[in-house]
Every structure is written in C-alpha cells, then in structure tokens.
Amino acid sequence: DGGITQSPKYLFRKEGQNVTLSCEQNLNHDAMYWYRQDPGQGLRLIYYSQIVNDFQKGDIAEGYSVSREKKESFPLTVTSAQKNPTAFYLCASSIGNLGRTGELFFGEGSRLTVL
Amino acid sequence: QQPVQSPQAVILREGEDAVINCSSSKALYSVHWYRQKHGEAPVFLMILLKGGEQKGHDKISASFNEKKQQSSLYLTASQLSYSGTYFCGTEMYAGNNRKLIWGLGTSLAVNP
C-alpha cells in the first residue's frame, strides 16, 4: 500500500541535542512538507520541497533543517537552536504544489519531547 | 491571515447535525477540510475551489462562498466516527505563489 512513513513515532532527547525525524513516501509525489502541531494550535509549515534537491522555508523554519536528496525522502533535523522543540511533527506529501492539485497525504506523526 | 473557525468545540448526540464555519479576512483560492483524531494524522475530507461550489462526502458536505471568504462544513446525522478535530486550511495568494494557512480547529465529540 502507498503512503507516508514517519519514524520514530516517539522520541525523547536531552536539551541541546540535534535530532532527525525520518519521512519516506512511496506515492511518487513531487511535493513534501513538514508541519509542526502544538496543543490547541493549527498546523504550521516548517519547510517544504517541490522537487529533489530544492526546498523552501515555511513560516517557522528557524532552528530546523531539511534535505531532499531523493524524491521519496524528506528528513527533518531539529537543531539545538530550536528554542521550543517539544511538539508533534507531521510530514505530508502532495502530487503538485500546495493546494494546486488536491489533498495532502499525512504521515502518522512523530512526537518529540525534549527533557 | 489565519482563518477563524467557529465554534471552537461542539458536543453532539449521535444522529444530530452540526455546522462548522471557517472565515478568512483574505481573498481565497480554495478551502481544504481535514479531520484529525487524537494522536493521529489529519485525514482529507474535501477541497473547495473558488466559484461557490459545494461538495459532499457521505453525510458530510461543505460550501464555499468566495465573496464572503467563508466556508462551512455540514455534518448530517452524525455518527460516533465523526468525533475528532476538524481543521480548515485556506489557500490564499502570496505574491506569485499560493499559501495554505490552517485554522485552530473545531473539536467535535459525538456521544451515543
């Protein structure tokens, strides 16, 4: 079955450590996205990529980094520069650019807790 | 820029109807609706493009009034499975691009 796989589902890290969240899709989608979700908040866009080897900052990119070396993969690194990294992180993909061709397909999410 | 969803929360008995509204202060290209259950990924419901269209999915339908920059989601004869948080995403113009901004969500609980 096609879909998006995020790992790990739960992650605990000490303050000051970088962590990398994995996102893999086998839907052959061009565009991939990382969102952050905090309690009572809507989704906020961290980074997105419309094509391999290219990505753009979203609304809250500070303290995060990404890469897009393969079409299927879009890992997110939460660096020590991110002041409040504890959150639920969602990866998504779509056939085309944001909203242009339809729905976003979301992964199950990764919950990061910084101790 | 963030769309405003109302109500913030609603509690229904199984079989009752509900309406969730999503309003924006900006001109919209489209409105997206998703449902998210606790701890799970959001699930796509529908997209409405400008032009005042209506769409339906089982007993869930929605309308989009482009002039009012408002969309409404209608849940008819609610089922227990409808429980969750409903998010609207409003796609608006941002220079030469379009941008998707999400509302804070409406929590819906359907009780037996």
Coordinates of N, CA and C in Angstrom, one line a residue:
Chain A
D1 N 0.8 -1.2 0.0 CA 0.0 0.0 0.0 C 0.9 1.2 0.0
G2 N 0.4 2.3 -0.8 CA 1.2 3.5 -0.8 C 0.9 4.4 0.4
G3 N 1.9 5.1 0.8 CA 1.6 6.0 1.9 C 2.9 6.7 2.4
I4 N 2.8 7.4 3.5 CA 3.9 8.1 4.1 C 4.3 7.5 5.4
T5 N 5.5 7.2 5.6 CA 6.0 6.6 6.8 C 6.9 7.6 7.6
Q6 N 6.6 7.8 8.8 CA 7.4 8.7 9.7 C 8.0 7.8 10.8
S7 N 9.2 8.1 11.1 CA 9.8 7.4 12.2 C 10.8 8.4 12.9
P8 N 11.1 8.2 14.2 CA 10.3 7.3 15.1 C 8.9 8.0 15.4
K9 N 8.0 7.2 16.0 CA 6.7 7.7 16.4 C 6.9 8.6 17.7
Y10 N 7.7 8.1 18.6 CA 8.0 8.9 19.8 C 9.5 9.0 20.0
L11 N 9.9 10.2 20.4 CA 11.4 10.4 20.6 C 11.6 11.4 21.7
F12 N 12.5 10.9 22.6 CA 12.9 11.8 23.7 C 14.4 12.1 23.6
R13 N 14.7 13.4 23.8 CA 16.0 13.9 23.6 C 16.4 14.9 24.7
K14 N 17.6 15.0 25.0 CA 18.1 16.0 26.0 C 18.2 17.3 25.3
E15 N 18.0 18.4 26.1 CA 18.2 19.7 25.6 C 19.6 19.9 25.0
G16 N 19.7 20.5 23.8 CA 21.0 20.8 23.2 C 21.4 19.8 22.2
Q17 N 20.6 18.7 22.1 CA 21.0 17.6 21.1 C 20.2 17.9 19.8
N18 N 20.8 17.6 18.7 CA 20.1 17.6 17.4 C 19.4 16.3 17.2
V19 N 18.2 16.3 16.6 CA 17.5 15.0 16.3 C 17.0 15.1 14.9
T20 N 17.0 13.9 14.2 CA 16.5 13.9 12.9 C 15.3 13.0 12.8
L21 N 14.2 13.5 12.2 CA 13.0 12.8 12.0 C 12.9 12.3 10.6
S22 N 12.6 11.1 10.4 CA 12.5 10.5 9.1 C 11.1 10.6 8.4
C23 N 11.1 10.8 7.1 CA 9.8 10.8 6.4 C 10.1 10.2 5.0
E24 N 9.4 9.1 4.7 CA 9.5 8.4 3.5 C 8.2 8.2 2.8
Q25 N 8.1 8.5 1.5 CA 6.8 8.3 0.8 C 7.0 7.4 -0.4
N26 N 6.0 6.6 -0.7 CA 6.1 5.7 -1.9 C 4.9 6.0 -2.8
L27 N 4.5 7.3 -2.8 CA 3.3 7.7 -3.6 C 3.8 8.4 -4.9
N28 N 5.1 8.5 -5.0 CA 5.6 9.2 -6.2 C 5.2 10.7 -6.3
H29 N 5.0 11.3 -5.1 CA 4.6 12.7 -5.1 C 5.8 13.6 -5.2
D30 N 5.6 14.7 -5.9 CA 6.7 15.6 -6.1 C 6.9 16.4 -4.8
A31 N 5.9 16.9 -4.2 CA 6.0 17.8 -3.1 C 5.9 17.2 -1.8
M32 N 6.7 17.6 -0.9 CA 6.7 17.1 0.5 C 6.8 18.3 1.5
Y33 N 6.2 18.1 2.7 CA 6.1 19.2 3.6 C 6.4 18.7 5.1
W34 N 6.9 19.6 5.9 CA 6.9 19.3 7.3 C 6.1 20.4 8.0
Y35 N 5.2 19.9 8.9 CA 4.4 20.7 9.7 C 4.7 20.5 11.2
R36 N 4.5 21.5 12.0 CA 4.6 21.3 13.5 C 3.2 21.6 14.0
Q37 N 2.8 20.8 15.0 CA 1.5 21.0 15.6 C 1.7 21.0 17.2
D38 N 1.2 22.1 17.8 CA 1.2 22.2 19.2 C -0.2 22.2 19.7
P39 N -0.4 21.8 21.0 CA -1.7 21.7 21.5 C -2.6 22.9 21.3
G40 N -3.8 22.7 20.8 CA -4.7 23.9 20.6 C -4.3 24.8 19.4
Q41 N -3.3 24.3 18.6 CA -2.8 25.2 17.5 C -3.1 24.5 16.2
G42 N -3.2 25.3 15.2 CA -3.3 24.7 13.8 C -1.9 24.2 13.4
L43 N -1.9 23.7 12.2 CA -0.6 23.2 11.6 C 0.2 24.4 11.1
R44 N 1.5 24.4 11.4 CA 2.4 25.5 11.0 C 3.5 24.9 10.1
L45 N 3.7 25.5 9.0 CA 4.6 24.9 8.0 C 6.1 25.3 8.4
I46 N 6.9 24.2 8.4 CA 8.3 24.4 8.7 C 9.1 24.6 7.4
Y47 N 9.1 23.6 6.6 CA 9.8 23.6 5.3 C 8.9 22.8 4.3
Y48 N 9.1 23.1 3.0 CA 8.5 22.3 2.0 C 9.5 22.2 0.8
S49 N 9.2 21.1 0.0 CA 10.1 20.8 -1.1 C 9.2 20.5 -2.3
Q50 N 9.4 21.1 -3.4 CA 8.6 20.8 -4.6 C 9.3 19.9 -5.6
I51 N 10.6 19.7 -5.3 CA 11.4 18.9 -6.3 C 12.7 18.5 -5.6
V52 N 13.3 17.4 -6.1 CA 14.5 16.9 -5.5 C 15.6 18.0 -5.5
N53 N 16.4 18.1 -4.4 CA 17.5 19.0 -4.2 C 17.1 20.5 -4.2
D54 N 15.8 20.7 -3.8 CA 15.3 22.1 -3.7 C 14.3 22.1 -2.6
F55 N 14.4 23.1 -1.7 CA 13.4 23.2 -0.6 C 13.3 24.7 -0.2
Q56 N 12.2 25.0 0.4 CA 11.9 26.4 0.8 C 11.5 26.5 2.3
K57 N 11.8 27.6 2.9 CA 11.4 27.8 4.3 C 9.9 28.0 4.3
G58 N 9.3 27.5 5.4 CA 7.9 27.8 5.7 C 7.9 29.0 6.6
D59 N 6.8 29.0 7.5 CA 6.6 30.1 8.4 C 7.5 30.0 9.6
I60 N 7.9 28.8 10.0 CA 8.7 28.7 11.3 C 9.9 27.9 11.1
A61 N 10.7 28.2 10.1 CA 11.9 27.4 9.7 C 13.1 27.5 10.7
E62 N 13.1 28.6 11.5 CA 14.3 28.8 12.4 C 14.5 27.6 13.3
G63 N 15.7 27.1 13.4 CA 16.0 26.0 14.3 C 15.8 24.7 13.7
Y64 N 15.4 24.6 12.4 CA 15.2 23.4 11.7 C 16.0 23.3 10.4
S65 N 16.3 22.1 9.9 CA 17.0 22.0 8.6 C 16.4 20.7 7.9
V66 N 16.4 20.7 6.6 CA 15.9 19.6 5.8 C 16.9 19.3 4.7
S67 N 16.6 18.2 4.1 CA 17.3 17.8 2.8 C 16.4 17.1 1.9
R68 N 16.6 17.1 0.6 CA 15.7 16.3 -0.3 C 16.6 15.8 -1.4
E69 N 17.4 14.7 -1.0 CA 18.3 14.1 -1.9 C 17.6 13.1 -2.8
K70 N 16.5 12.6 -2.3 CA 15.7 11.6 -3.1 C 14.3 12.0 -3.1
K71 N 13.6 11.7 -4.1 CA 12.2 12.0 -4.2 C 11.3 11.5 -3.1
E72 N 11.7 10.3 -2.6 CA 10.9 9.6 -1.6 C 11.2 10.1 -0.2
S73 N 12.3 10.8 0.0 CA 12.7 11.0 1.4 C 12.9 12.5 1.7
F74 N 12.4 12.9 2.9 CA 12.5 14.4 3.2 C 12.7 14.4 4.8
P75 N 13.9 14.2 5.2 CA 14.2 14.2 6.7 C 14.2 15.6 7.2
L76 N 13.8 15.7 8.5 CA 13.8 17.0 9.2 C 14.8 16.9 10.4
T77 N 15.7 17.8 10.5 CA 16.6 17.8 11.7 C 16.1 19.0 12.6
V78 N 15.9 18.7 13.8 CA 15.5 19.7 14.8 C 16.9 20.0 15.5
T79 N 17.4 21.2 15.3 CA 18.7 21.5 15.9 C 18.6 22.1 17.3
S80 N 19.7 22.2 17.9 CA 19.7 22.8 19.3 C 19.3 24.3 19.3
A81 N 19.3 24.9 18.1 CA 18.9 26.3 18.0 C 17.4 26.5 18.1
Q82 N 16.6 25.4 18.0 CA 15.2 25.5 18.1 C 14.8 25.6 19.6
K83 N 14.2 26.7 20.0 CA 14.0 27.1 21.4 C 13.0 26.2 22.1
N84 N 11.9 25.8 21.3 CA 10.9 25.0 21.9 C 10.6 23.8 21.0
P85 N 11.4 22.8 21.0 CA 11.3 21.7 20.1 C 10.2 20.7 20.4
T86 N 9.8 20.7 21.7 CA 8.8 19.7 22.0 C 7.5 19.9 21.3
A87 N 7.1 19.0 20.4 CA 5.9 19.2 19.6 C 5.6 17.9 18.9
F88 N 4.5 17.9 18.2 CA 4.1 16.8 17.3 C 4.4 17.2 15.9
Y89 N 5.2 16.4 15.2 CA 5.7 16.8 13.8 C 5.0 15.9 12.8
L90 N 4.4 16.5 11.8 CA 3.7 15.8 10.7 C 4.4 16.1 9.4
C91 N 4.6 15.0 8.7 CA 5.2 15.1 7.3 C 4.0 14.8 6.4
A92 N 4.0 15.5 5.2 CA 2.9 15.3 4.3 C 3.5 15.4 2.9
S93 N 2.7 14.9 1.9 CA 3.1 15.0 0.5 C 1.9 15.3 -0.3
S94 N 2.1 15.8 -1.5 CA 1.0 16.0 -2.5 C 1.6 15.8 -3.9
I95 N 0.7 15.6 -4.8 CA 1.1 15.4 -6.2 C 1.8 16.6 -6.7
G96 N 1.2 17.8 -6.5 CA 1.8 19.0 -7.0 C 2.1 20.0 -5.9
N97 N 2.1 21.2 -6.2 CA 2.3 22.3 -5.2 C 1.2 22.4 -4.3
L98 N 1.4 23.1 -3.2 CA 0.4 23.3 -2.1 C -1.0 23.7 -2.7
G99 N -1.9 22.8 -2.5 CA -3.3 23.0 -2.9 C -3.6 23.0 -4.3
R100 N -2.7 23.0 -5.2 CA -3.0 23.1 -6.6 C -3.7 21.9 -7.2
T101 N -3.3 20.7 -6.7 CA -3.9 19.5 -7.3 C -4.6 18.7 -6.4
G102 N -4.7 19.1 -5.2 CA -5.6 18.3 -4.3 C -5.0 18.1 -2.9
E103 N -5.3 16.9 -2.4 CA -5.2 16.7 -1.0 C -3.7 16.5 -0.6
L104 N -3.5 16.7 0.7 CA -2.3 16.4 1.4 C -2.4 15.0 2.0
F105 N -1.4 14.2 1.8 CA -1.4 12.9 2.5 C -0.4 13.0 3.6
F106 N -0.9 12.7 4.8 CA -0.1 12.9 6.0 C 0.5 11.6 6.5
G107 N 1.7 11.6 7.1 CA 2.2 10.5 7.9 C 1.5 10.5 9.3
E108 N 1.9 9.4 10.1 CA 1.3 9.3 11.4 C 1.8 10.2 12.4
G109 N 2.9 10.9 12.1 CA 3.4 11.9 13.0 C 4.5 11.3 13.9
S110 N 5.4 12.3 14.3 CA 6.4 12.0 15.3 C 6.3 12.9 16.5
R111 N 6.2 12.4 17.7 CA 6.1 13.2 18.9 C 7.5 13.3 19.5
L112 N 8.0 14.5 19.5 CA 9.3 14.8 20.1 C 9.1 15.5 21.4
T113 N 9.8 14.9 22.4 CA 9.8 15.5 23.8 C 11.3 15.8 24.1
V114 N 11.6 17.0 24.5 CA 12.9 17.4 24.9 C 12.9 17.6 26.4
L115 N 13.8 16.8 27.0 CA 13.8 16.8 28.5 C 14.7 17.8 29.1
Chain B
Q1 N -4.0 36.7 9.2 CA -4.1 35.8 8.0 C -4.8 34.5 8.3
Q2 N -4.6 34.0 9.6 CA -5.1 32.7 10.0 C -6.6 32.7 10.0
P3 N -7.2 31.7 9.3 CA -8.7 31.7 9.3 C -9.2 31.4 10.7
V4 N -10.4 31.9 10.9 CA -11.1 31.8 12.2 C -12.2 30.7 12.0
Q5 N -12.1 29.7 12.9 CA -13.0 28.6 12.9 C -14.0 28.8 14.0
S6 N -15.3 28.5 13.8 CA -16.3 28.5 14.8 C -17.3 27.4 14.6
P7 N -17.8 26.8 15.7 CA -17.4 27.1 17.1 C -16.0 26.4 17.4
Q8 N -15.5 26.7 18.5 CA -14.2 26.0 18.9 C -14.5 24.6 19.3
A9 N -15.6 24.3 19.9 CA -16.0 22.9 20.3 C -17.4 22.7 20.2
V10 N -17.8 21.5 19.9 CA -19.2 21.2 19.9 C -19.4 19.7 20.3
I11 N -20.5 19.5 21.1 CA -20.8 18.1 21.5 C -22.2 17.8 20.9
L12 N -22.3 16.6 20.3 CA -23.5 16.2 19.7 C -23.9 14.8 20.3
R13 N -25.2 14.5 20.1 CA -25.6 13.1 20.3 C -25.7 12.5 18.9
E14 N -25.4 11.2 18.9 CA -25.4 10.5 17.6 C -26.7 10.8 16.8
G15 N -26.6 11.2 15.6 CA -27.8 11.5 14.7 C -28.1 13.0 14.6
E16 N -27.4 13.8 15.4 CA -27.7 15.2 15.3 C -26.8 15.8 14.2
D17 N -27.1 17.1 13.9 CA -26.4 17.8 12.8 C -25.5 18.8 13.4
A18 N -24.5 19.2 12.6 CA -23.6 20.3 13.1 C -23.1 21.1 11.9
V19 N -22.7 22.3 12.1 CA -22.1 23.2 11.1 C -20.9 23.8 11.7
I20 N -19.8 23.7 11.0 CA -18.5 24.3 11.4 C -18.1 25.3 10.3
N21 N -17.8 26.5 10.8 CA -17.5 27.6 9.9 C -16.0 28.0 9.9
C22 N -15.6 28.5 8.7 CA -14.2 28.9 8.6 C -14.2 30.2 7.8
S23 N -13.7 31.3 8.4 CA -13.7 32.6 7.8 C -12.4 33.2 7.7
S24 N -12.1 33.9 6.6 CA -10.8 34.5 6.3 C -11.0 36.0 6.0
S25 N -10.0 36.7 6.4 CA -10.0 38.2 6.0 C -9.3 38.4 4.7
K26 N -8.8 37.4 4.1 CA -8.1 37.5 2.8 C -8.9 36.8 1.7
A27 N -8.6 37.2 0.5 CA -9.2 36.6 -0.7 C -8.7 35.1 -0.8
L28 N -9.5 34.2 -1.0 CA -9.1 32.8 -1.0 C -9.2 32.2 -2.4
Y29 N -8.3 31.3 -2.6 CA -8.3 30.5 -3.9 C -9.1 29.2 -3.6
S30 N -8.9 28.6 -2.5 CA -9.6 27.3 -2.1 C -9.6 27.2 -0.6
V31 N -10.5 26.2 -0.2 CA -10.6 25.9 1.2 C -10.5 24.4 1.3
H32 N -9.6 23.9 2.2 CA -9.4 22.5 2.5 C -10.0 22.1 3.8
W33 N -10.6 20.9 3.9 CA -11.1 20.4 5.2 C -10.5 19.1 5.5
Y34 N -10.0 19.0 6.8 CA -9.4 17.7 7.3 C -10.0 17.4 8.6
R35 N -10.0 16.1 9.0 CA -10.4 15.7 10.3 C -9.2 14.9 10.9
Q36 N -9.0 15.2 12.2 CA -7.9 14.6 12.9 C -8.4 14.0 14.2
K37 N -8.1 12.7 14.4 CA -8.4 12.1 15.6 C -7.2 12.2 16.5
H38 N -7.4 12.1 17.8 CA -6.3 12.4 18.8 C -5.1 11.5 18.5
G39 N -3.9 12.1 18.4 CA -2.7 11.4 18.2 C -2.5 10.8 16.8
E40 N -3.4 11.1 15.9 CA -3.3 10.5 14.5 C -3.1 11.6 13.5
A41 N -2.8 11.2 12.3 CA -2.6 12.1 11.2 C -3.9 12.7 10.7
P42 N -3.9 13.9 10.3 CA -5.2 14.5 9.7 C -5.5 13.7 8.4
V43 N -6.8 13.6 8.2 CA -7.4 12.9 7.1 C -8.2 13.8 6.2
F44 N -7.9 13.8 4.9 CA -8.5 14.7 4.0 C -10.0 14.4 3.9
L45 N -10.8 15.5 3.9 CA -12.3 15.4 3.7 C -12.6 15.9 2.3
M46 N -12.3 17.2 2.0 CA -12.6 17.7 0.7 C -11.9 19.0 0.5
I47 N -11.8 19.4 -0.8 CA -11.3 20.7 -1.2 C -12.4 21.5 -2.0
L48 N -12.5 22.7 -1.7 CA -13.5 23.5 -2.4 C -12.7 24.7 -3.1
L49 N -12.9 24.8 -4.4 CA -12.3 25.8 -5.2 C -13.2 27.0 -5.3
K50 N -12.6 28.2 -5.5 CA -13.4 29.4 -5.7 C -14.4 29.2 -6.8
G51 N -15.5 29.8 -6.6 CA -16.6 29.6 -7.6 C -17.9 29.3 -6.9
G52 N -17.8 29.2 -5.5 CA -19.0 29.0 -4.8 C -19.5 27.6 -4.8
E53 N -18.6 26.6 -5.0 CA -19.1 25.3 -5.2 C -19.4 24.6 -3.9
Q54 N -20.2 23.6 -4.0 CA -20.5 22.7 -2.8 C -20.0 21.3 -3.1
K55 N -19.6 20.6 -2.1 CA -19.2 19.2 -2.3 C -19.8 18.4 -1.2
G56 N -19.8 17.1 -1.4 CA -20.3 16.2 -0.4 C -19.5 15.0 -0.4
H57 N -19.5 14.4 0.8 CA -18.7 13.1 1.1 C -19.5 12.4 2.1
D58 N -20.3 11.4 1.6 CA -21.2 10.6 2.5 C -22.2 11.6 3.1
K59 N -22.2 11.8 4.4 CA -23.1 12.7 5.0 C -22.4 14.0 5.5
I60 N -21.3 14.2 4.9 CA -20.5 15.4 5.2 C -20.4 16.3 3.9
S61 N -20.9 17.5 4.0 CA -20.8 18.4 2.8 C -20.3 19.7 3.2
A62 N -19.9 20.5 2.2 CA -19.3 21.8 2.5 C -19.7 22.8 1.4
S63 N -19.6 24.0 1.8 CA -19.9 25.1 0.8 C -18.7 26.1 0.9
F64 N -18.6 26.9 -0.1 CA -17.5 27.9 -0.1 C -18.1 29.2 -0.8
N65 N -18.2 30.2 0.0 CA -18.7 31.5 -0.5 C -17.5 32.4 -0.7
E66 N -17.1 32.5 -2.0 CA -15.9 33.2 -2.3 C -16.0 34.7 -1.9
K67 N -17.2 35.3 -2.1 CA -17.3 36.7 -1.8 C -17.2 37.0 -0.4
K68 N -17.7 36.1 0.4 CA -17.7 36.3 1.9 C -16.4 35.7 2.5
Q69 N -15.6 35.0 1.6 CA -14.3 34.4 2.1 C -14.6 33.5 3.3
Q70 N -15.6 32.7 3.1 CA -16.1 31.8 4.1 C -16.5 30.4 3.6
S71 N -16.2 29.4 4.4 CA -16.6 28.1 4.1 C -17.3 27.5 5.3
S72 N -18.3 26.6 5.0 CA -19.0 25.9 6.1 C -19.0 24.4 5.8
L73 N -18.8 23.7 6.8 CA -18.8 22.2 6.8 C -20.0 21.7 7.5
Y74 N -20.8 20.9 6.8 CA -22.1 20.4 7.3 C -22.0 18.9 7.6
L75 N -22.2 18.6 8.9 CA -22.2 17.2 9.2 C -23.6 16.8 9.6
T76 N -24.2 15.9 8.8 CA -25.6 15.5 8.9 C -25.7 14.1 9.5
A77 N -26.7 14.0 10.4 CA -26.9 12.7 11.1 C -25.6 12.1 11.6
S78 N -25.0 12.8 12.5 CA -23.6 12.5 12.9 C -23.5 11.1 13.5
Q79 N -22.3 10.5 13.2 CA -22.0 9.2 13.7 C -20.9 9.3 14.7
L80 N -20.7 8.2 15.5 CA -19.7 8.2 16.5 C -18.3 8.5 15.9
S81 N -18.1 7.9 14.6 CA -16.8 8.0 13.9 C -16.5 9.5 13.5
Y82 N -17.5 10.4 13.6 CA -17.2 11.8 13.2 C -16.5 12.5 14.3
S83 N -16.3 12.0 15.4 CA -15.6 12.6 16.5 C -14.2 12.9 16.1
G84 N -13.7 14.1 16.5 CA -12.3 14.5 16.2 C -12.2 16.0 16.1
T85 N -11.1 16.4 15.6 CA -10.9 17.9 15.4 C -10.9 18.2 14.0
Y86 N -11.7 19.1 13.6 CA -11.8 19.5 12.2 C -11.0 20.8 11.9
F87 N -10.2 20.7 10.9 CA -9.3 21.8 10.5 C -9.7 22.3 9.1
C88 N -9.8 23.6 9.0 CA -9.9 24.2 7.7 C -8.5 24.8 7.3
G89 N -8.1 24.6 6.1 CA -6.9 25.2 5.5 C -7.3 26.1 4.4
T90 N -6.9 27.4 4.5 CA -7.3 28.3 3.5 C -6.1 28.6 2.6
E91 N -6.4 28.5 1.3 CA -5.3 28.7 0.4 C -5.5 30.2 -0.2
M92 N -4.5 31.0 0.1 CA -4.6 32.4 -0.3 C -3.4 32.8 -1.2
Y93 N -3.5 33.9 -1.8 CA -2.5 34.4 -2.7 C -1.4 35.0 -1.9
A94 N -0.1 34.7 -2.2 CA 1.0 35.3 -1.6 C 2.0 35.6 -2.6
G95 N 1.9 36.8 -3.2 CA 2.7 37.2 -4.3 C 2.4 36.4 -5.5
N96 N 3.4 35.8 -6.1 CA 3.2 34.9 -7.3 C 2.8 33.5 -6.9
N97 N 2.8 33.2 -5.6 CA 2.5 31.9 -5.1 C 1.2 31.8 -4.4
R98 N 0.8 30.6 -4.0 CA -0.3 30.5 -3.1 C 0.2 29.8 -1.8
K99 N -0.5 30.2 -0.7 CA -0.1 29.7 0.6 C -1.2 29.1 1.3
L100 N -1.0 28.0 2.1 CA -2.0 27.3 2.8 C -1.9 27.6 4.3
I101 N -2.9 28.3 4.9 CA -2.9 28.6 6.3 C -4.0 27.9 7.0
W102 N -3.7 27.3 8.1 CA -4.6 26.5 8.8 C -5.3 27.2 10.0
G103 N -6.6 26.9 10.2 CA -7.3 27.4 11.4 C -6.9 26.6 12.6
L104 N -7.4 27.0 13.8 CA -7.0 26.3 15.0 C -7.8 25.1 15.3
G105 N -8.8 24.8 14.5 CA -9.5 23.6 14.7 C -10.8 23.7 15.5
T106 N -11.8 22.8 15.2 CA -13.0 22.7 15.9 C -13.1 21.3 16.5
S107 N -13.2 21.2 17.8 CA -13.3 19.9 18.4 C -14.7 19.4 18.4
L108 N -15.0 18.2 17.8 CA -16.3 17.7 17.7 C -16.4 16.3 18.5
A109 N -17.3 16.2 19.4 CA -17.5 15.0 20.1 C -18.9 14.5 19.9
V110 N -19.0 13.3 19.4 CA -20.3 12.7 19.2 C -20.5 11.6 20.2
N111 N -21.6 11.7 21.0 CA -21.8 10.7 22.0 C -23.0 9.9 21.7
P112 N -23.1 8.6 22.2 CA -24.2 7.7 21.9 C -25.5 8.3 22.4

